[in-house]
Short mmCIF file of N, CA, C and O in Angstrom, two decimals:
data_model
loop_
_atom_site.label_atom_id
_atom_site.label_comp_id
_atom_site.label_asym_id
_atom_site.label_seq_id
_atom_site.Cartn_x
_atom_site.Cartn_y
_atom_site.Cartn_z
N MET A 1 120.33 96.94 100.06
CA MET A 1 120.63 96.24 98.84
C MET A 1 119.75 96.79 97.71
O MET A 1 118.56 96.96 97.87
N GLN A 2 120.35 97.05 96.59
CA GLN A 2 119.64 97.63 95.47
C GLN A 2 118.97 96.54 94.64
O GLN A 2 119.55 95.49 94.37
N LYS A 3 117.74 96.83 94.21
CA LYS A 3 117.01 95.89 93.38
C LYS A 3 117.05 96.35 91.93
O LYS A 3 117.02 97.54 91.65
N ASN A 4 117.14 95.40 91.03
CA ASN A 4 117.15 95.65 89.59
C ASN A 4 116.09 94.78 88.93
O ASN A 4 115.68 93.77 89.47
N TRP A 5 115.70 95.15 87.72
CA TRP A 5 114.75 94.36 86.96
C TRP A 5 115.52 93.31 86.16
O TRP A 5 116.48 93.61 85.47
N TYR A 6 115.08 92.07 86.29
CA TYR A 6 115.68 90.94 85.58
C TYR A 6 114.60 90.24 84.76
O TYR A 6 113.42 90.27 85.12
N ILE A 7 115.02 89.59 83.70
CA ILE A 7 114.11 88.80 82.87
C ILE A 7 114.25 87.35 83.28
O ILE A 7 115.35 86.80 83.33
N ILE A 8 113.11 86.71 83.57
CA ILE A 8 113.09 85.30 83.92
C ILE A 8 112.56 84.54 82.71
O ILE A 8 111.46 84.81 82.24
N TYR A 9 113.36 83.60 82.22
CA TYR A 9 112.94 82.77 81.09
C TYR A 9 112.21 81.55 81.63
O TYR A 9 112.71 80.86 82.51
N THR A 10 111.01 81.29 81.11
CA THR A 10 110.20 80.16 81.57
C THR A 10 109.94 79.20 80.41
O THR A 10 110.23 79.52 79.26
N LYS A 11 109.38 78.07 80.75
CA LYS A 11 108.91 77.17 79.70
C LYS A 11 107.74 77.83 79.00
O LYS A 11 107.00 78.61 79.61
N PRO A 12 107.53 77.54 77.72
CA PRO A 12 106.37 78.12 77.03
C PRO A 12 105.07 77.73 77.72
O PRO A 12 104.93 76.63 78.24
N LYS A 13 104.13 78.65 77.75
CA LYS A 13 102.79 78.48 78.34
C LYS A 13 102.80 78.37 79.87
O LYS A 13 101.81 78.01 80.46
N ASN A 14 103.92 78.69 80.53
CA ASN A 14 104.00 78.65 82.00
C ASN A 14 104.19 80.03 82.62
O ASN A 14 104.52 80.13 83.79
N GLU A 15 104.00 81.07 81.84
CA GLU A 15 104.26 82.42 82.34
C GLU A 15 103.31 82.80 83.48
O GLU A 15 103.73 83.36 84.48
N LYS A 16 102.03 82.47 83.33
CA LYS A 16 101.05 82.81 84.36
C LYS A 16 101.32 82.03 85.65
O LYS A 16 101.14 82.56 86.75
N ARG A 17 101.75 80.80 85.52
CA ARG A 17 102.07 79.98 86.69
C ARG A 17 103.25 80.57 87.46
O ARG A 17 103.22 80.67 88.69
N VAL A 18 104.28 80.98 86.74
CA VAL A 18 105.46 81.59 87.39
C VAL A 18 105.06 82.92 88.03
O VAL A 18 105.48 83.22 89.14
N GLY A 19 104.22 83.70 87.36
CA GLY A 19 103.74 84.95 87.94
C GLY A 19 102.96 84.72 89.22
O GLY A 19 103.10 85.48 90.18
N ALA A 20 102.15 83.67 89.26
CA ALA A 20 101.39 83.35 90.47
C ALA A 20 102.33 82.94 91.61
O ALA A 20 102.11 83.31 92.77
N ILE A 21 103.37 82.18 91.30
CA ILE A 21 104.34 81.77 92.33
C ILE A 21 105.09 82.99 92.87
O ILE A 21 105.30 83.12 94.07
N LEU A 22 105.47 83.91 91.98
CA LEU A 22 106.16 85.12 92.43
C LEU A 22 105.24 85.97 93.30
O LEU A 22 105.69 86.56 94.30
N SER A 23 103.97 86.06 92.96
CA SER A 23 103.02 86.81 93.79
C SER A 23 102.87 86.17 95.16
O SER A 23 102.80 86.87 96.17
N LYS A 24 102.81 84.86 95.18
CA LYS A 24 102.66 84.13 96.44
C LYS A 24 103.86 84.38 97.36
O LYS A 24 103.71 84.50 98.57
N ARG A 25 105.04 84.49 96.77
CA ARG A 25 106.26 84.74 97.55
C ARG A 25 106.53 86.23 97.76
O ARG A 25 107.59 86.61 98.25
N LYS A 26 105.58 87.07 97.34
CA LYS A 26 105.65 88.52 97.51
C LYS A 26 106.88 89.13 96.83
O LYS A 26 107.56 90.00 97.39
N ILE A 27 107.16 88.67 95.62
CA ILE A 27 108.24 89.22 94.81
C ILE A 27 107.61 90.09 93.73
O ILE A 27 106.70 89.66 93.02
N GLU A 28 108.09 91.32 93.62
CA GLU A 28 107.54 92.25 92.64
C GLU A 28 107.87 91.75 91.24
O GLU A 28 109.04 91.47 90.93
N HIS A 29 106.85 91.64 90.39
CA HIS A 29 107.06 91.15 89.03
C HIS A 29 106.12 91.86 88.07
O HIS A 29 105.19 92.54 88.49
N PHE A 30 106.38 91.68 86.79
CA PHE A 30 105.57 92.29 85.74
C PHE A 30 105.35 91.26 84.65
O PHE A 30 106.30 90.70 84.11
N LEU A 31 104.09 90.99 84.35
CA LEU A 31 103.71 90.04 83.32
C LEU A 31 102.66 90.70 82.44
O LEU A 31 101.48 90.70 82.76
N PRO A 32 103.08 91.33 81.33
CA PRO A 32 102.10 92.01 80.47
C PRO A 32 101.19 91.01 79.77
O PRO A 32 101.66 90.02 79.22
N ILE A 33 99.88 91.26 79.83
CA ILE A 33 98.88 90.37 79.25
C ILE A 33 98.21 91.07 78.08
O ILE A 33 97.83 92.24 78.17
N ASN A 34 98.04 90.35 76.98
CA ASN A 34 97.35 90.83 75.80
C ASN A 34 96.00 90.12 75.72
O ASN A 34 95.94 88.90 75.74
N CYS A 35 94.92 90.88 75.65
CA CYS A 35 93.58 90.30 75.57
C CYS A 35 93.08 90.38 74.13
O CYS A 35 93.11 91.44 73.52
N LYS A 36 92.65 89.24 73.62
CA LYS A 36 92.10 89.18 72.27
C LYS A 36 90.68 88.65 72.33
O LYS A 36 90.35 87.84 73.20
N GLN A 37 89.86 89.09 71.40
CA GLN A 37 88.51 88.57 71.32
C GLN A 37 88.44 87.57 70.18
O GLN A 37 88.72 87.89 69.03
N MET A 38 88.11 86.34 70.52
CA MET A 38 87.97 85.28 69.53
C MET A 38 86.48 85.05 69.31
O MET A 38 85.72 84.92 70.26
N SER A 39 86.09 85.00 68.07
CA SER A 39 84.67 84.77 67.80
C SER A 39 84.52 83.55 66.91
O SER A 39 85.30 83.29 66.01
N SER A 40 83.49 82.81 67.22
CA SER A 40 83.12 81.67 66.40
C SER A 40 81.68 81.89 65.93
O SER A 40 81.11 82.97 66.12
N LEU A 41 81.09 80.88 65.37
CA LEU A 41 79.73 81.04 64.86
C LEU A 41 78.72 81.31 65.97
O LEU A 41 77.77 82.07 65.79
N ARG A 42 78.92 80.71 67.12
CA ARG A 42 77.94 80.84 68.20
C ARG A 42 78.32 81.85 69.28
O ARG A 42 77.48 82.58 69.77
N LYS A 43 79.57 81.84 69.68
CA LYS A 43 79.99 82.67 70.81
C LYS A 43 81.23 83.47 70.47
O LYS A 43 82.01 83.10 69.60
N SER A 44 81.40 84.54 71.19
CA SER A 44 82.68 85.25 71.16
C SER A 44 83.22 85.25 72.58
O SER A 44 82.48 85.41 73.54
N ARG A 45 84.49 85.03 72.72
CA ARG A 45 85.09 84.97 74.04
C ARG A 45 86.38 85.77 74.07
O ARG A 45 87.02 85.99 73.04
N LEU A 46 86.74 86.16 75.26
CA LEU A 46 87.94 86.96 75.49
C LEU A 46 89.05 86.03 75.95
O LEU A 46 88.90 85.29 76.92
N ILE A 47 90.18 86.07 75.26
CA ILE A 47 91.32 85.22 75.59
C ILE A 47 92.48 86.12 76.02
O ILE A 47 92.82 87.08 75.33
N SER A 48 93.07 85.81 77.16
CA SER A 48 94.22 86.57 77.64
C SER A 48 95.46 85.70 77.51
O SER A 48 95.48 84.56 77.96
N GLU A 49 96.47 86.26 76.89
CA GLU A 49 97.74 85.56 76.72
C GLU A 49 98.88 86.54 76.98
O GLU A 49 98.71 87.75 76.81
N PRO A 50 100.03 86.04 77.42
CA PRO A 50 101.17 86.93 77.70
C PRO A 50 101.66 87.64 76.43
O PRO A 50 101.64 87.07 75.34
N LEU A 51 102.04 88.88 76.60
CA LEU A 51 102.54 89.66 75.48
C LEU A 51 103.88 89.12 74.98
O LEU A 51 104.11 89.03 73.79
N PHE A 52 104.75 88.73 75.91
CA PHE A 52 106.04 88.13 75.57
C PHE A 52 106.00 86.68 76.03
O PHE A 52 106.03 86.40 77.23
N SER A 53 105.96 85.75 75.10
CA SER A 53 105.88 84.34 75.49
C SER A 53 107.21 83.91 76.10
O SER A 53 108.29 84.30 75.65
N SER A 54 107.13 83.13 77.16
CA SER A 54 108.27 82.55 77.88
C SER A 54 109.07 83.54 78.73
O SER A 54 110.15 83.19 79.20
N TYR A 55 108.56 84.74 78.97
CA TYR A 55 109.31 85.72 79.77
C TYR A 55 108.44 86.35 80.85
O TYR A 55 107.28 86.69 80.61
N VAL A 56 109.03 86.53 82.04
CA VAL A 56 108.43 87.26 83.15
C VAL A 56 109.51 88.20 83.67
O VAL A 56 110.68 87.83 83.76
N PHE A 57 109.14 89.41 84.00
CA PHE A 57 110.09 90.40 84.52
C PHE A 57 109.95 90.48 86.03
O PHE A 57 108.84 90.55 86.55
N ALA A 58 111.07 90.48 86.74
CA ALA A 58 111.05 90.52 88.21
C ALA A 58 112.02 91.57 88.72
O ALA A 58 113.12 91.74 88.19
N ASN A 59 111.58 92.28 89.77
CA ASN A 59 112.41 93.30 90.42
C ASN A 59 112.99 92.66 91.68
O ASN A 59 112.34 92.59 92.71
N ILE A 60 114.24 92.19 91.58
CA ILE A 60 114.86 91.45 92.67
C ILE A 60 116.30 91.93 92.88
O ILE A 60 116.89 92.57 92.03
N SER A 61 116.84 91.58 94.05
CA SER A 61 118.25 91.88 94.33
C SER A 61 119.10 90.68 93.88
O SER A 61 118.58 89.62 93.57
N GLU A 62 120.40 90.87 93.89
CA GLU A 62 121.30 89.81 93.44
C GLU A 62 121.24 88.58 94.34
O GLU A 62 121.45 87.46 93.89
N ASN A 63 120.94 88.77 95.62
CA ASN A 63 120.83 87.64 96.54
C ASN A 63 119.64 86.75 96.23
O ASN A 63 119.65 85.56 96.51
N GLU A 64 118.59 87.33 95.68
CA GLU A 64 117.37 86.58 95.39
C GLU A 64 117.44 85.80 94.08
O GLU A 64 116.58 84.96 93.83
N ILE A 65 118.44 86.02 93.27
CA ILE A 65 118.55 85.34 91.98
C ILE A 65 118.65 83.83 92.17
O ILE A 65 118.00 83.06 91.48
N GLU A 66 119.46 83.40 93.12
CA GLU A 66 119.59 81.95 93.37
C GLU A 66 118.29 81.34 93.86
O GLU A 66 117.97 80.20 93.50
N LYS A 67 117.53 82.07 94.65
CA LYS A 67 116.23 81.57 95.13
C LYS A 67 115.27 81.39 93.96
O LYS A 67 114.51 80.43 93.92
N ILE A 68 115.33 82.29 93.00
CA ILE A 68 114.46 82.21 91.82
C ILE A 68 114.86 81.00 90.97
O ILE A 68 114.00 80.29 90.45
N LYS A 69 116.15 80.77 90.83
CA LYS A 69 116.61 79.63 90.01
C LYS A 69 116.19 78.29 90.59
O LYS A 69 115.92 77.34 89.87
N LEU A 70 116.10 78.20 91.92
CA LEU A 70 115.75 76.96 92.59
C LEU A 70 114.24 76.79 92.76
O LEU A 70 113.80 75.79 93.30
N MET A 71 113.49 77.75 92.29
CA MET A 71 112.04 77.72 92.43
C MET A 71 111.44 76.57 91.64
O MET A 71 111.90 76.25 90.55
N ASP A 72 110.40 75.92 92.19
CA ASP A 72 109.75 74.85 91.45
C ASP A 72 108.30 75.15 91.17
O ASP A 72 107.70 76.02 91.58
#
């Protein structure tokens, strides 16, 4: 069975959670992360956020699409 890349639409701010679930189920996925440095008066910190909000890319076959839709 041939695998293709599909875009999975998620709720906003849940991209990392969906990526973790896909990793746990051993499904190949791609979640590009953008790291920004935020600085305030006292500290500077590194913040990582998804490059594309609400989207995760997955390399799956057509049979696995239904499994992804039923994922919780």
